[in-house]
Structure formats: structure tokens, C-alpha cells
């Protein structure tokens, strides 16, 4: 009889990927998870396989690292080493004979793109067969994997789901924005693997990098640096200038696939432009694709403490205008990610969610990256726990020292311990709503203090008083020194006068901003007061710029009297100059007691949100895979002028190509645009729409989640 001769080897792609829960991920290779067995079928000619006459040895290659795995007739798959076990001979009298072999990888295997070879050693010959490549990912379903996550619902949300909701705005006026993570889109997984190869760590020492890739802590640090382009061939270039010429306004991105594909198509030149939520959303895509459970986090009132003293200094003049003396800033919101993993490099108790922040703010060990910082370490104030815990701790816990100044003199000062990290949130699993996770970062005492200060849509208003002082501040270059110490750590209301701000409704672009100023005279004598109100434009990540509206007048107030003064800022005063999805405003009022010279201040930062788009689905309850469907995008022009712009509709697993159309809409006109789509993936899907208007320059969003049924 003829000798044993291998004809073909079948990597059983469909069956293996279904078992490994990688079905749907698009790659040029077989996609597997570590710590789990997979099956290959060896088709052969000639006499039956005889283990006494020939040896079968699999060779598993990752860069310069190779493992030889002899096929054994007896044994069990192992979680600690590569194994290959002969399952059975498949009898087939007419066609080629077949052997079924179960291979398994250790739960600590490095993630990457492997090459699989089979060597057949007979008495007189040795033949090697190249079987192809497979991509190995982390395995949150495997208890021995350091990214293991117990709950199937959470694995579904934080690994398998490609639907995102990002939260922006301010704590009292939150807006949610849809994001498509796109990890199932064509070619995206391969680009994520390429991102690891382009990293400086791989380029400097390939072997060391590949060995380290067994550890999600290491992977997280690499990806955190690679998502920004500050010191490598990273994916995104940040831009907070307001001038986005030569690139895309960060507010116009709605998914990760366009960004990652553009980066790969241009030989890894940075994509222009990103801001914090774009950096975080792209990192979430990459981490989920690699099999590491990840969620996007928004920290409202996020401190950027440049000098590490845990205090953010803010300055106002006596007219209520916020001044840009300090390099410190409070971002209205900042967005990062958390990834789930064990921390064997730390003492016990720090496994679980870890903060990773790809937005380039500060360097960590010589590169623009941040984390992983254990959320538990932040909660416990373990600032010695690696990596970057002090920076993240300050983002959620710094004190705010506010001063009213005149001619270099501090007139009054106050410290607010509640404002920073006012609300920390993420998307609720299985729902398109927000989950408050502040209690995971901060103690109940800190939270309760903040919760007591929230009031309706006003967010928070600060009133305080210090005695007039003669302390001077000196601005020398970019450093500031002052000697005014707070009288107490608590926000203080003046004995004589109190003031607060109250937004009457959540402001929307095109409408007036209506608010009340409420002044109370606590004394038994009448007072003459001077009122200074100031509204300034603001970017979310830095101090306000120019004043666009102000009001100054004198008020007479009776003993023990409370007066409410209503103000309106018309649309023409705040009309947008640059294309934005939500405009930010810093509103402040300073009340001066003419006789005593005491001053009190109330301030509020809020967004003017864009109108939203409505999406309706025909036969919404019976959307079936591979069956044509119709969506309708509806928008009413709220402006008194005709507007024109471009509407884009996209949906991973729903639309092969984005639907784009130019629109002109008359004042108060309602338009309805039909979009045909055919779902190609079952489960929860999301259709999102963006309308970018040119005049006024505004970006509007809408989204609809659809449950696509299998046929």
C-alpha cells in the first residue's frame, strides 16, 4: 500500500470561530481565542496513519518565537501549554482519509497573528506543510485568562457589542452621542493587529514585544500610546484649536472604522482630527477587537492639574469675566476607557476595571499615554500604585480654588471640594441609557456632598464670600503666586448677600437662553448692590475665551428681601462661528455690596445643545436579516432662515455604504428622507444620522437601535 501522504488540511474556520465566539469578526485569517481548543482536519492518501511509522508535529510560529507541538494519541487539552491530541480517524472508503486533531493554546499565550505549519516525519522523509495563519485573541470566556469576566451579559456588552453611547456636556445638561465601534467591519481586526506591529515597542525589540503581549496590562499601555500620534505612528492627531482645515471636525466622526481604515490606507499617517471622546472610542474598538472587555467612561468636570498640587485655580474679575491666568483647567467633560483585567503586578485587591486614557495630556514613562490605573486604587487613594494613579485621582478629586481679583489683588477666595468629578458615567449594559458609576471612583461622603448641591437643569451654582483682602497675585510668565488662603474648606455664602443662577430650560441652538438671577438680602437693612453678569464662549477642555454678552446695573433691595431677575440672551448674541455639535457657555454673576465692598459670585457652565434628528423604521418590530427595510430621517428646521448641509446615514451591519445627500430646508420646514437598507447581521444594531449645516454652522445627530431577527 502507498505511504501515508498529507493532501490538505482544513482549519475548520466556520466551526472553530463559532465555538470561539469570533464569528462576525472580519479577518484574512482564522480568528481564535486563547485558552480554548480548536479542531483541524488532516486529509491524507495512502495507508492509514500509523503513529509508530510517522510523527505529526505542529509548528506554531509568532515572529521569532516558535513552539513545536507533537500530536499525541492520548491526552487532554491544556490551559498552560500548547497541545495537539489525535481525536479520531474519519473512515471514508471512496475519498481521501482524514484525521481530526484538537489543538489548544495556553490561556497566557501572546495575542498576535500566528503561522501554523505541519511537519510529517517518516523513516525516510520529512515533509513540512504550510497550513496558513490564525489570529489569537484574549478570551474573557476562559477562567484562566487574565481578562476573564464572569457575567455573560457583561461579556456581550463589553466585548461583543459594537454599539456605543458617549456622554458629553455638563452634569446638569448631559447629551448622549451615538458611536459605532465597528469591530465587525471588513478589515478592522487586521488593522487592530497591525497597530500592535507599528508600535515603537515592536519596532525596537520584536521578540520582547511579542512575549509581553501575553499581558493585557502591557497591551493596554501600548494601545493607549498608539491611538494618539504624539510620539509614534499613532492613529489620531488631536486638535482643540477650532480650526479643522485639512482634516475632519472631531464632532463629525460617528464610528471607528472610517478612522482606522484611513490610518491604514495612508501607510499609518495620523488621521486628522480627534478630541477626547474620539480617542477613547477608537481605543474601545481596538481593545474589544483584541478580546479585552472595555467600556467608555465620561468624567464630568474633569480636572487637568498641571502642577500636581491637587488644586485647580480659577480667576474672575469683578465684572464676572473668567480670566485665563492659570495653566490648570477643568474640562466640562473628559472621556477615557476602562478595561477589565487582573493586575498581578500590584498587591491583591486591584483586579477589575482599569482606567486607560489615550488622549495625549501628560507623559507616562516618556510617552503620551495613561494607565492602566486600577479604579479601586483611585477609590482608595493608593497614589503609589502603577500606572498614573495620581493623575487620574486628581481628575476626579482635585479642589477648585476660585478668586475674584482686581489689579493683581485677590478680593475674595473660596475652595470648592465638590465640583470636580461631579458625575462619572458610562453606557448601561443592554440599554441605550446612562449608568452612574461615580461611587466606584469616590467615597459615599464625597458623592453625597455633591448630590446635595445639584438642582434641576442648573447643574451647580457656587456662592461664596471672603473678607476683602490686600493679597496680591503676581503673573510672571505662566506661573502664578498668591497668598490668599481660604477661611474654610467649605463654600461660604455671604452673611449679607446670597446669589444663585437658575437656567429656566435646557438651551437649544436657535432659541434664546433664559435664566434667573436670585439675590437674597440676609440683613435687616436695605442695600444698594451692583450686579455684573457675563457670558463667555468656552471649549470643553479649557478656560473661556471672549465675552459675547454682558449686563451691568444697580439694584436696590429691601431688608430680608429676595429678588428674582430674569435675563434672556438672544440667538444673535451667541450665534456659532465655527461648526460645533454643542456650544459651551460660562455664565457668571458678581454681586457687589456698594457700602461694605463685599462680593459674591455664582457661576454656571452649560451647553447649548443642537436640535436632534428623528429616525423612524418601517415595520420596526419585524426587521429580519437579509430582508430589505426602509428608514426615514425626519428634521424640522428651527431657524428663521433657510439652512443647507449634508445628511449622512450609517449603520454597521445594516448599510454596506453610507447614505449621503445634500439638503436645503426652508424656515420651519419639516423634511423626511427615506433610506433603504438590508440588515446583514442579527442582534442589536444601530442606525445613526448626522446633519452638518453650513449656516448656522451646526452638527446634529440622531440614532435608532434596531433588533434584527434571524431569518
XYZ file of C-alpha atoms in Angstrom:
711
model
C 0.000 0.000 0.000
C 1.157 3.570 -0.691
C 2.824 5.551 2.052
C 0.881 7.938 4.309
C 0.692 11.279 2.442
C -0.973 14.522 3.595
C -3.105 16.075 0.863
C -4.835 19.054 2.510
C -5.530 20.417 5.971
C -8.874 22.060 6.784
C -8.721 24.692 9.553
C -12.500 24.360 10.084
C -12.937 28.157 10.075
C -16.721 28.352 10.484
C -16.983 25.740 13.243
C -13.935 26.985 15.167
C -14.925 30.670 15.011
C -18.452 29.865 16.172
C -17.093 27.927 19.154
C -14.566 30.693 19.938
C -17.214 33.442 19.646
C -15.219 35.210 16.954
C -17.803 34.695 14.210
C -18.559 38.054 12.615
C -15.006 39.379 13.084
C -13.575 40.059 9.627
C -10.028 38.877 9.036
C -7.868 37.379 6.313
C -7.078 34.609 8.825
C -8.799 32.137 11.125
C -9.652 34.001 14.374
C -9.333 32.147 17.705
C -9.285 32.897 21.431
C -6.512 31.702 23.701
C -7.086 29.056 26.363
C -9.556 27.185 24.168
C -9.328 24.106 21.931
C -9.801 24.204 18.157
C -10.006 21.409 15.634
C -8.226 20.857 12.304
C -8.824 18.032 9.842
C -5.873 16.423 8.018
C -6.906 14.811 4.711
C -4.424 12.161 3.512
C -3.875 9.466 0.886
C -2.285 6.050 1.123
C -2.288 3.709 4.041
C -3.850 4.650 7.379
C -1.837 6.874 9.699
C 0.418 4.761 11.929
C 1.966 6.672 14.851
C 4.733 4.046 15.030
C 5.810 4.845 11.465
C 5.332 8.630 11.227
C 5.248 11.572 13.586
C 2.980 14.573 13.131
C 4.380 17.763 14.635
C 2.634 21.122 14.523
C 4.917 24.147 14.486
C 3.307 27.332 15.812
C 5.222 30.480 14.872
C 4.871 34.065 16.132
C 7.663 36.245 14.732
C 10.969 34.832 16.050
C 9.148 32.639 18.588
C 8.289 29.066 17.600
C 6.725 26.206 19.532
C 6.791 22.585 18.353
C 3.757 20.551 19.368
C 3.851 16.781 18.639
C 0.464 15.175 18.012
C -0.303 12.788 20.855
C -2.789 9.900 20.698
C -3.772 10.325 24.304
C -4.069 13.402 26.448
C -6.200 16.369 27.266
C -6.131 19.980 26.049
C -4.057 22.108 28.451
C -4.549 25.674 29.712
C -0.836 26.082 30.414
C 0.870 24.876 27.225
C 0.234 24.198 23.550
C -1.110 20.682 22.956
C -2.247 18.624 19.971
C -4.345 15.499 20.522
C -5.402 12.998 17.838
C -9.182 12.716 18.081
C -10.135 10.103 15.561
C -9.699 8.705 12.069
C -12.575 9.571 9.815
C -13.417 6.499 7.658
C -14.151 7.316 4.035
C -13.912 4.259 1.716
C -14.184 6.218 -1.540
C -12.407 9.510 -0.902
C -9.347 10.678 0.985
C -8.961 9.555 4.549
C -8.994 12.165 7.325
C -7.553 12.677 10.800
C -9.105 15.075 13.284
C -6.664 16.847 15.632
C -7.589 19.099 18.545
C -5.070 21.839 19.249
C -5.255 24.115 22.249
C -3.364 27.240 23.268
C -2.423 28.252 26.805
C -4.584 30.943 28.456
C -1.394 33.005 28.767
C -0.449 32.835 25.075
C 0.586 36.100 23.417
C -2.000 37.680 21.172
C -0.961 38.159 17.570
C -1.007 36.680 14.077
C 0.498 33.178 14.126
C 1.660 30.917 11.307
C 0.674 27.229 11.542
C 2.844 24.515 9.982
C 2.619 20.718 9.986
C 5.716 18.543 9.753
C 5.398 14.851 8.847
C 8.456 12.821 9.881
C 8.667 9.324 8.344
C 11.557 6.868 8.423
C 12.954 8.057 5.091
C 11.486 11.533 4.632
C 10.488 14.789 6.341
C 7.820 16.979 4.755
C 6.598 20.370 6.016
C 3.193 21.768 5.052
C 2.291 25.454 5.469
C -1.301 25.435 6.742
C -1.982 29.174 6.942
C -2.317 31.844 9.606
C -4.537 32.366 12.603
C -5.115 35.433 14.784
C -5.150 34.696 18.514
C -7.145 36.986 20.829
C -7.725 37.278 24.576
C -10.548 35.139 25.964
C -12.908 36.692 28.542
C -14.904 33.409 28.487
C -11.911 31.434 29.853
C -11.481 31.443 33.651
C -7.715 31.064 33.361
C -7.380 34.140 31.124
C -6.444 37.358 32.961
C -9.325 39.175 31.195
C -11.963 36.631 32.334
C -15.318 38.295 33.045
C -17.917 36.249 34.931
C -21.179 37.638 33.529
C -22.359 36.686 30.027
C -24.416 39.909 29.846
C -21.297 41.976 30.570
C -19.202 39.986 28.073
C -21.886 40.659 25.474
C -21.838 44.403 26.239
C -18.116 44.994 26.718
C -16.631 42.615 24.103
C -19.242 41.655 21.521
C -21.368 44.806 21.243
C -20.390 47.321 18.570
C -22.984 49.917 19.625
C -21.821 52.819 21.755
C -23.269 55.838 23.528
C -20.864 58.602 24.528
C -21.872 61.218 27.117
C -20.892 64.869 26.773
C -21.999 68.274 28.079
C -22.239 69.140 31.751
C -23.668 67.286 34.777
C -26.944 69.204 34.691
C -27.286 69.127 30.902
C -25.988 65.801 29.553
C -26.125 64.910 25.866
C -25.633 61.398 24.519
C -23.947 60.779 21.191
C -24.125 57.503 19.234
C -20.884 55.779 18.266
C -20.356 52.696 16.132
C -17.310 50.766 17.366
C -17.242 48.828 14.057
C -15.096 45.900 15.223
C -17.009 43.600 12.826
C -16.475 45.820 9.780
C -14.352 44.415 6.953
C -10.629 44.503 7.677
C -10.877 46.201 11.085
C -9.472 43.314 13.140
C -6.467 43.059 10.804
C -5.855 46.812 11.226
C -6.021 46.429 15.030
C -3.352 43.710 14.840
C -1.288 45.954 12.544
C -1.478 48.684 15.187
C 0.485 46.405 17.548
C 3.118 45.834 14.856
C 3.576 49.538 14.102
C 4.143 50.314 17.798
C 7.592 51.578 18.927
C 7.855 48.584 21.283
C 7.552 46.076 18.401
C 9.899 48.075 16.177
C 12.553 48.307 18.922
C 12.517 44.645 20.029
C 10.099 42.353 18.234
C 10.793 39.278 20.371
C 10.388 41.106 23.675
C 7.201 42.814 22.485
C 5.645 39.535 21.326
C 6.407 37.839 24.659
C 4.921 40.783 26.575
C 1.729 40.561 24.529
C 0.525 37.790 26.805
C -0.243 40.511 29.384
C -3.269 42.811 28.931
C -1.612 45.411 31.221
C 1.188 45.715 28.650
C -1.236 45.647 25.721
C -3.276 48.455 27.291
C -0.204 50.675 27.651
C 0.820 50.054 24.035
C -2.661 50.804 22.658
C -3.077 53.878 24.887
C 0.045 55.369 23.238
C -0.774 54.171 19.697
C -4.258 55.691 19.485
C -2.683 59.179 19.633
C 0.101 60.182 17.226
C 2.206 62.342 19.540
C 5.284 60.115 19.732
C 4.727 57.281 17.282
C 2.901 56.398 14.061
C -0.333 56.507 16.027
C -3.866 56.669 14.705
C -5.210 60.136 15.571
C -3.886 63.685 15.724
C -5.516 65.822 18.410
C -6.817 69.303 17.602
C -8.591 71.624 20.044
C -8.000 74.874 18.119
C -11.412 75.164 16.464
C -9.682 75.253 13.051
C -10.049 71.816 11.482
C -8.934 72.680 7.943
C -7.035 69.842 6.319
C -8.975 67.256 8.290
C -12.314 66.278 9.832
C -14.003 68.194 12.667
C -13.889 65.709 15.602
C -17.649 66.168 16.121
C -18.346 64.760 12.640
C -16.945 61.273 13.283
C -19.630 58.738 14.204
C -17.680 55.471 14.153
C -14.214 53.955 14.377
C -13.993 52.143 11.011
C -13.509 55.294 8.897
C -10.673 56.442 11.176
C -8.850 53.085 11.348
C -9.189 52.464 7.599
C -7.912 55.953 6.765
C -4.912 55.387 9.047
C -4.079 52.023 7.431
C -4.663 53.284 3.858
C -2.192 56.175 4.274
C 0.697 53.993 5.491
C -0.008 54.858 9.134
C -0.080 58.637 8.876
C -2.190 60.197 11.661
C -5.831 60.853 10.894
C -6.917 64.461 11.417
C -8.565 65.141 13.910
C -9.513 63.713 17.291
C -10.645 65.003 20.672
C -11.046 63.017 23.888
C -14.237 61.114 23.021
C -12.826 60.114 19.598
C -9.531 58.865 21.099
C -11.462 56.878 23.737
C -13.997 55.400 21.305
C -11.272 54.223 18.903
C -9.355 52.655 21.810
C -12.541 50.882 22.902
C -12.863 49.413 19.393
C -9.280 48.113 19.396
C -9.495 46.615 22.899
C -12.841 44.892 22.239
C -11.487 43.524 18.953
C -8.482 42.098 20.857
C -10.899 40.405 23.294
C -10.327 42.706 26.298
C -13.622 43.835 27.930
C -13.732 47.636 27.610
C -16.197 50.471 28.202
C -16.127 54.224 27.522
C -16.257 56.498 30.593
C -17.175 60.199 30.879
C -15.925 62.204 33.855
C -17.922 65.441 34.130
C -15.973 68.451 35.469
C -12.633 66.738 34.925
C -9.581 68.427 36.425
C -6.335 68.823 34.486
C -3.881 69.579 37.264
C -0.656 70.597 35.517
C 1.493 71.141 38.606
C 0.344 68.151 40.678
C -0.815 70.136 43.737
C -4.383 68.716 43.579
C -5.793 72.273 43.363
C -7.266 73.927 40.276
C -7.050 77.722 40.431
C -9.776 79.808 38.760
C -9.794 83.607 38.470
C -12.631 86.067 37.823
C -12.514 89.831 37.593
C -15.105 91.869 39.475
C -17.214 92.126 36.295
C -17.805 88.359 36.334
C -15.406 87.617 33.473
C -13.380 84.434 33.888
C -9.659 85.041 33.333
C -7.046 82.743 31.761
C -4.248 83.170 34.296
C -3.786 79.509 35.132
C -2.476 76.574 33.095
C -4.738 74.375 35.198
C -8.181 73.795 33.742
C -11.419 71.966 34.371
C -12.726 70.174 31.300
C -16.537 70.215 31.252
C -16.197 66.532 30.496
C -13.346 64.194 29.716
C -13.666 60.746 28.166
C -11.414 57.732 28.739
C -11.890 53.945 28.763
C -11.846 51.245 31.395
C -10.635 47.754 30.546
C -11.218 44.651 32.680
C -8.122 42.653 33.665
C -6.161 41.118 36.519
C -3.266 43.117 38.000
C -0.630 40.577 39.094
C 1.881 43.460 39.172
C 0.000 45.026 42.132
C -0.882 43.703 45.571
C -4.197 41.854 45.953
C -7.458 43.716 45.511
C -6.732 45.722 42.350
C -8.074 43.366 39.665
C -11.091 44.508 37.652
C -11.687 47.821 35.880
C -8.577 49.801 34.931
C -8.506 53.370 33.567
C -6.707 53.768 30.228
C -6.626 57.186 28.572
C -5.302 57.605 25.000
C -5.897 61.403 24.868
C -2.412 62.977 24.844
C -2.332 65.072 28.042
C 0.732 64.118 30.066
C 3.611 61.701 29.545
C 3.844 58.358 31.319
C 7.352 56.833 31.269
C 8.342 59.045 28.335
C 5.276 58.556 26.106
C 1.868 60.188 25.801
C -0.297 57.512 27.389
C -2.090 56.923 30.667
C -2.803 53.787 32.669
C -3.823 51.166 33.371
C -4.755 52.760 36.702
C -6.861 50.450 38.887
C -10.224 52.077 39.682
C -10.000 50.514 43.168
C -6.614 52.215 43.695
C -8.176 55.571 42.724
C -11.040 54.953 45.178
C -8.599 54.011 47.943
C -6.223 56.915 47.131
C -3.385 54.461 46.528
C -1.365 57.003 44.548
C 1.701 54.733 44.696
C 0.016 52.009 42.600
C 1.205 51.944 38.987
C 0.290 53.332 36.458
C -0.595 57.064 36.616
C -2.987 56.819 39.583
C -2.097 60.345 40.891
C -3.054 61.965 37.571
C -6.407 60.162 37.340
C -7.084 60.691 41.060
C -6.669 64.456 40.528
C -9.022 64.340 37.508
C -11.854 63.149 39.754
C -10.922 64.675 43.136
C -8.993 67.977 42.833
C -10.184 71.005 44.818
C -11.192 74.178 42.973
C -9.932 77.479 44.398
C -11.818 80.433 42.882
C -10.659 84.022 43.287
C -12.134 87.400 42.371
C -9.228 89.702 41.515
C -8.689 93.370 40.665
C -5.400 94.976 39.615
C -3.444 91.971 40.827
C -5.183 91.890 44.202
C -7.254 88.985 45.461
C -10.571 90.474 46.605
C -12.075 87.184 47.785
C -11.424 83.479 47.546
C -13.225 80.185 48.042
C -12.486 76.467 47.816
C -14.979 74.010 46.282
C -14.370 70.323 47.094
C -17.474 69.036 45.297
C -17.274 70.197 41.724
C -14.510 68.046 40.197
C -15.597 64.520 39.260
C -19.180 65.620 39.820
C -20.552 62.697 37.803
C -18.758 59.701 36.282
C -20.820 57.708 33.817
C -20.906 55.021 31.155
C -23.473 53.304 28.940
C -25.704 50.912 30.873
C -25.272 47.291 29.663
C -28.049 46.168 27.333
C -29.619 49.629 27.271
C -29.209 52.984 25.491
C -29.183 54.860 28.793
C -26.588 56.224 31.216
C -25.186 54.388 34.244
C -23.785 56.477 37.109
C -20.536 54.857 38.318
C -19.273 57.778 40.467
C -19.391 55.534 43.566
C -16.734 53.262 42.015
C -14.250 56.161 41.988
C -15.252 58.211 45.040
C -16.402 57.567 48.584
C -20.069 57.940 49.529
C -19.219 61.000 51.587
C -17.790 62.796 48.525
C -20.801 61.753 46.453
C -23.423 62.841 48.963
C -21.815 66.236 49.264
C -22.070 66.652 45.512
C -25.576 65.200 45.158
C -26.856 67.718 47.728
C -25.577 70.562 45.571
C -27.375 69.513 42.366
C -30.537 71.366 41.422
C -32.582 70.718 38.284
C -31.086 71.768 34.953
C -28.959 74.392 36.654
C -26.196 71.914 37.426
C -24.296 73.647 40.207
C -24.008 77.299 41.188
C -21.327 78.475 43.586
C -21.812 81.284 46.032
C -19.066 82.287 48.418
C -17.626 85.126 50.414
C -14.259 86.032 51.826
C -13.408 89.266 53.552
C -11.768 91.775 51.175
C -8.035 91.213 51.342
C -4.944 93.004 50.199
C -3.127 89.883 48.987
C -1.585 90.349 45.569
C -1.290 87.839 42.778
C 1.690 88.055 40.501
C 1.579 86.736 36.976
C 5.121 86.006 35.854
C 5.209 84.199 32.542
C 2.867 81.288 33.177
C 3.421 80.885 36.905
C 1.117 82.462 39.455
C 1.743 83.105 43.117
C -0.821 84.299 45.618
C -1.160 84.274 49.366
C -4.908 84.438 49.894
C -5.811 81.351 51.935
C -9.424 80.186 52.195
C -11.062 80.804 55.544
C -12.626 77.375 55.422
C -12.750 74.350 53.138
C -16.468 74.793 52.676
C -18.166 77.028 50.131
C -19.349 80.048 52.078
C -22.409 82.188 51.454
C -22.011 85.831 52.405
C -23.636 86.804 55.697
C -25.100 89.813 53.957
C -25.970 88.720 50.420
C -26.512 85.420 48.618
C -26.782 84.918 44.862
C -27.575 81.949 42.603
C -28.175 81.291 38.907
C -31.055 79.241 37.530
C -31.438 78.168 33.907
C -35.148 78.181 33.084
C -34.825 75.437 30.436
C -32.090 73.453 28.738
C -30.813 75.790 25.973
C -31.123 74.675 22.342
C -29.348 76.229 19.329
C -31.659 78.745 17.641
C -33.546 79.619 20.821
C -32.919 82.306 23.447
C -31.071 81.411 26.658
C -33.385 82.223 29.589
C -32.142 82.348 33.161
C -32.922 83.869 36.552
C -30.577 85.545 38.992
C -31.857 85.124 42.551
C -30.479 87.589 45.133
C -31.240 87.427 48.875
C -30.506 90.189 51.387
C -29.960 88.450 54.748
C -29.593 91.742 56.665
C -32.308 93.767 58.384
C -31.270 96.886 56.470
C -31.793 97.827 52.800
C -28.799 97.566 50.443
C -27.555 99.123 47.221
C -25.983 96.407 45.082
C -24.099 96.369 41.781
C -24.862 93.409 39.519
C -22.393 92.271 36.840
C -23.455 89.381 34.564
C -21.065 87.908 31.989
C -21.414 85.160 29.353
C -18.338 83.726 27.611
C -17.812 81.134 24.892
C -15.929 78.048 26.056
C -14.225 74.984 24.663
C -14.905 71.871 26.739
C -11.249 71.392 27.676
C -10.039 74.876 28.583
C -10.884 78.248 30.083
C -13.422 80.567 28.384
C -12.485 82.992 25.625
C -14.167 86.277 24.770
C -17.292 87.693 26.397
C -20.247 87.615 23.970
C -22.889 89.137 26.271
C -22.871 91.150 29.484
C -25.236 93.215 31.660
C -24.377 95.658 34.439
C -26.793 97.601 36.650
C -27.568 98.750 40.174
C -30.239 97.130 42.354
C -31.928 98.343 45.484
C -33.028 95.505 47.753
C -35.102 95.761 50.939
C -34.379 94.169 54.331
C -34.619 90.336 54.294
C -35.863 90.553 50.694
C -35.291 88.046 47.874
C -35.476 89.344 44.308
C -35.539 87.311 41.102
C -34.297 88.995 37.937
C -34.902 87.297 34.585
C -32.456 87.663 31.702
C -32.571 86.456 28.098
C -29.629 86.117 25.731
C -30.874 86.122 22.141
C -29.653 83.695 19.471
C -27.974 86.537 17.532
C -25.642 87.150 20.505
C -24.315 83.590 20.682
C -24.646 82.560 17.014
C -21.978 79.984 16.295
C -18.902 80.975 14.337
C -17.347 77.503 13.991
C -19.086 74.231 13.275
C -19.981 72.637 16.600
C -22.404 69.984 17.781
C -22.898 71.613 21.185
C -21.747 75.106 22.143
C -20.446 75.654 25.686
C -21.073 78.798 27.751
C -19.567 80.051 31.022
C -22.145 82.279 32.752
C -21.207 84.214 35.897
C -22.709 86.912 38.081
C -20.859 89.042 40.645
C -22.944 90.965 43.201
C -21.135 93.809 44.971
C -22.420 95.429 48.154
C -21.609 99.097 47.439
C -21.291 100.021 51.120
C -19.294 97.072 52.515
C -17.428 96.233 49.260
C -18.229 92.549 49.841
C -18.643 90.492 46.668
C -20.384 87.203 45.985
C -20.166 85.160 42.802
C -22.327 82.469 41.198
C -21.188 80.684 38.058
C -22.616 78.062 35.747
C -21.229 76.250 32.722
C -23.732 74.715 30.363
C -24.126 73.547 26.788
C -26.406 74.904 24.108
C -27.385 71.629 22.539
C -28.096 71.152 18.843
C -31.592 70.087 17.725
C -31.757 66.320 17.186
C -32.756 64.206 14.199
C -35.555 61.661 14.448
C -35.232 58.232 12.772
C -38.247 56.003 12.188
C -38.184 52.400 10.923
C -40.916 50.883 8.799
C -42.244 47.673 10.448
C -39.874 48.207 13.359
C -40.999 45.060 15.220
C -40.236 42.741 12.302
C -36.795 43.668 10.981
C -35.345 40.411 9.602
C -31.814 39.641 8.434
C -31.255 39.868 4.636
C -34.700 41.429 4.150
C -34.895 44.952 2.605
C -36.082 47.672 5.003
C -36.806 51.405 4.953
C -35.767 54.069 7.479
C -36.969 57.677 7.440
C -34.872 60.549 8.827
C -37.046 63.475 9.981
C -35.851 67.006 10.780
C -37.649 70.309 11.351
C -35.642 73.476 10.685
C -35.958 75.541 13.907
C -34.244 78.611 12.445
C -35.835 81.684 10.867
C -33.652 81.268 7.796
C -33.234 78.534 5.186
C -30.409 76.118 6.033
C -28.365 73.785 3.874
C -25.942 70.985 4.593
C -25.131 67.301 4.186
C -27.020 64.400 5.739
C -25.085 61.152 6.351
C -26.760 57.922 7.486
C -24.668 54.918 8.559
C -25.164 51.628 10.354
C -22.720 48.747 10.855
C -24.394 45.503 9.795
C -27.261 47.473 8.203
C -25.794 49.599 5.408
C -22.919 48.448 3.183
C -22.138 52.058 2.266
C -23.098 55.276 3.998
C -26.067 57.121 2.524
C -25.196 60.783 1.847
C -27.358 63.583 0.478
C -27.313 67.377 0.170
C -30.282 69.195 1.707
C -31.737 72.698 1.698
C -34.518 73.251 4.242
C -36.760 76.304 4.425
C -37.531 78.054 7.756
C -39.737 75.834 9.991
C -39.963 73.233 7.184
C -40.027 69.514 8.098
C -38.153 67.174 5.774
C -38.432 63.392 5.584
C -35.680 61.424 3.818
C -36.057 57.706 3.085
C -33.046 55.398 3.338
C -33.197 51.799 2.080
C -31.124 49.200 3.930
C -30.761 45.423 4.165
C -29.591 44.059 7.554
C -26.723 41.583 7.193
C -26.140 40.879 10.904
C -28.669 39.718 13.501
C -28.977 41.156 17.011
C -28.908 44.715 18.303
C -27.857 47.131 15.543
C -27.792 50.932 15.387
C -28.680 53.324 12.585
C -27.209 56.794 13.086
C -27.634 60.066 11.189
C -25.520 63.252 11.143
C -26.630 66.526 9.584
C -23.818 69.079 9.156
C -25.278 72.549 8.471
C -23.228 75.375 6.998
C -25.194 78.395 8.238
C -25.524 78.407 11.172
C -22.563 76.002 11.425
C -24.097 73.202 13.480
C -23.821 69.407 13.685
C -26.966 67.461 14.545
C -27.271 63.796 15.451
C -29.924 61.131 15.712
C -29.875 57.385 16.227
C -32.192 54.410 16.371
C -31.438 50.969 17.782
C -32.931 48.055 15.873
C -33.275 44.450 16.945
C -32.596 42.411 13.794
C -34.134 38.950 13.926
C -32.514 35.880 12.406
C -34.425 34.532 9.421
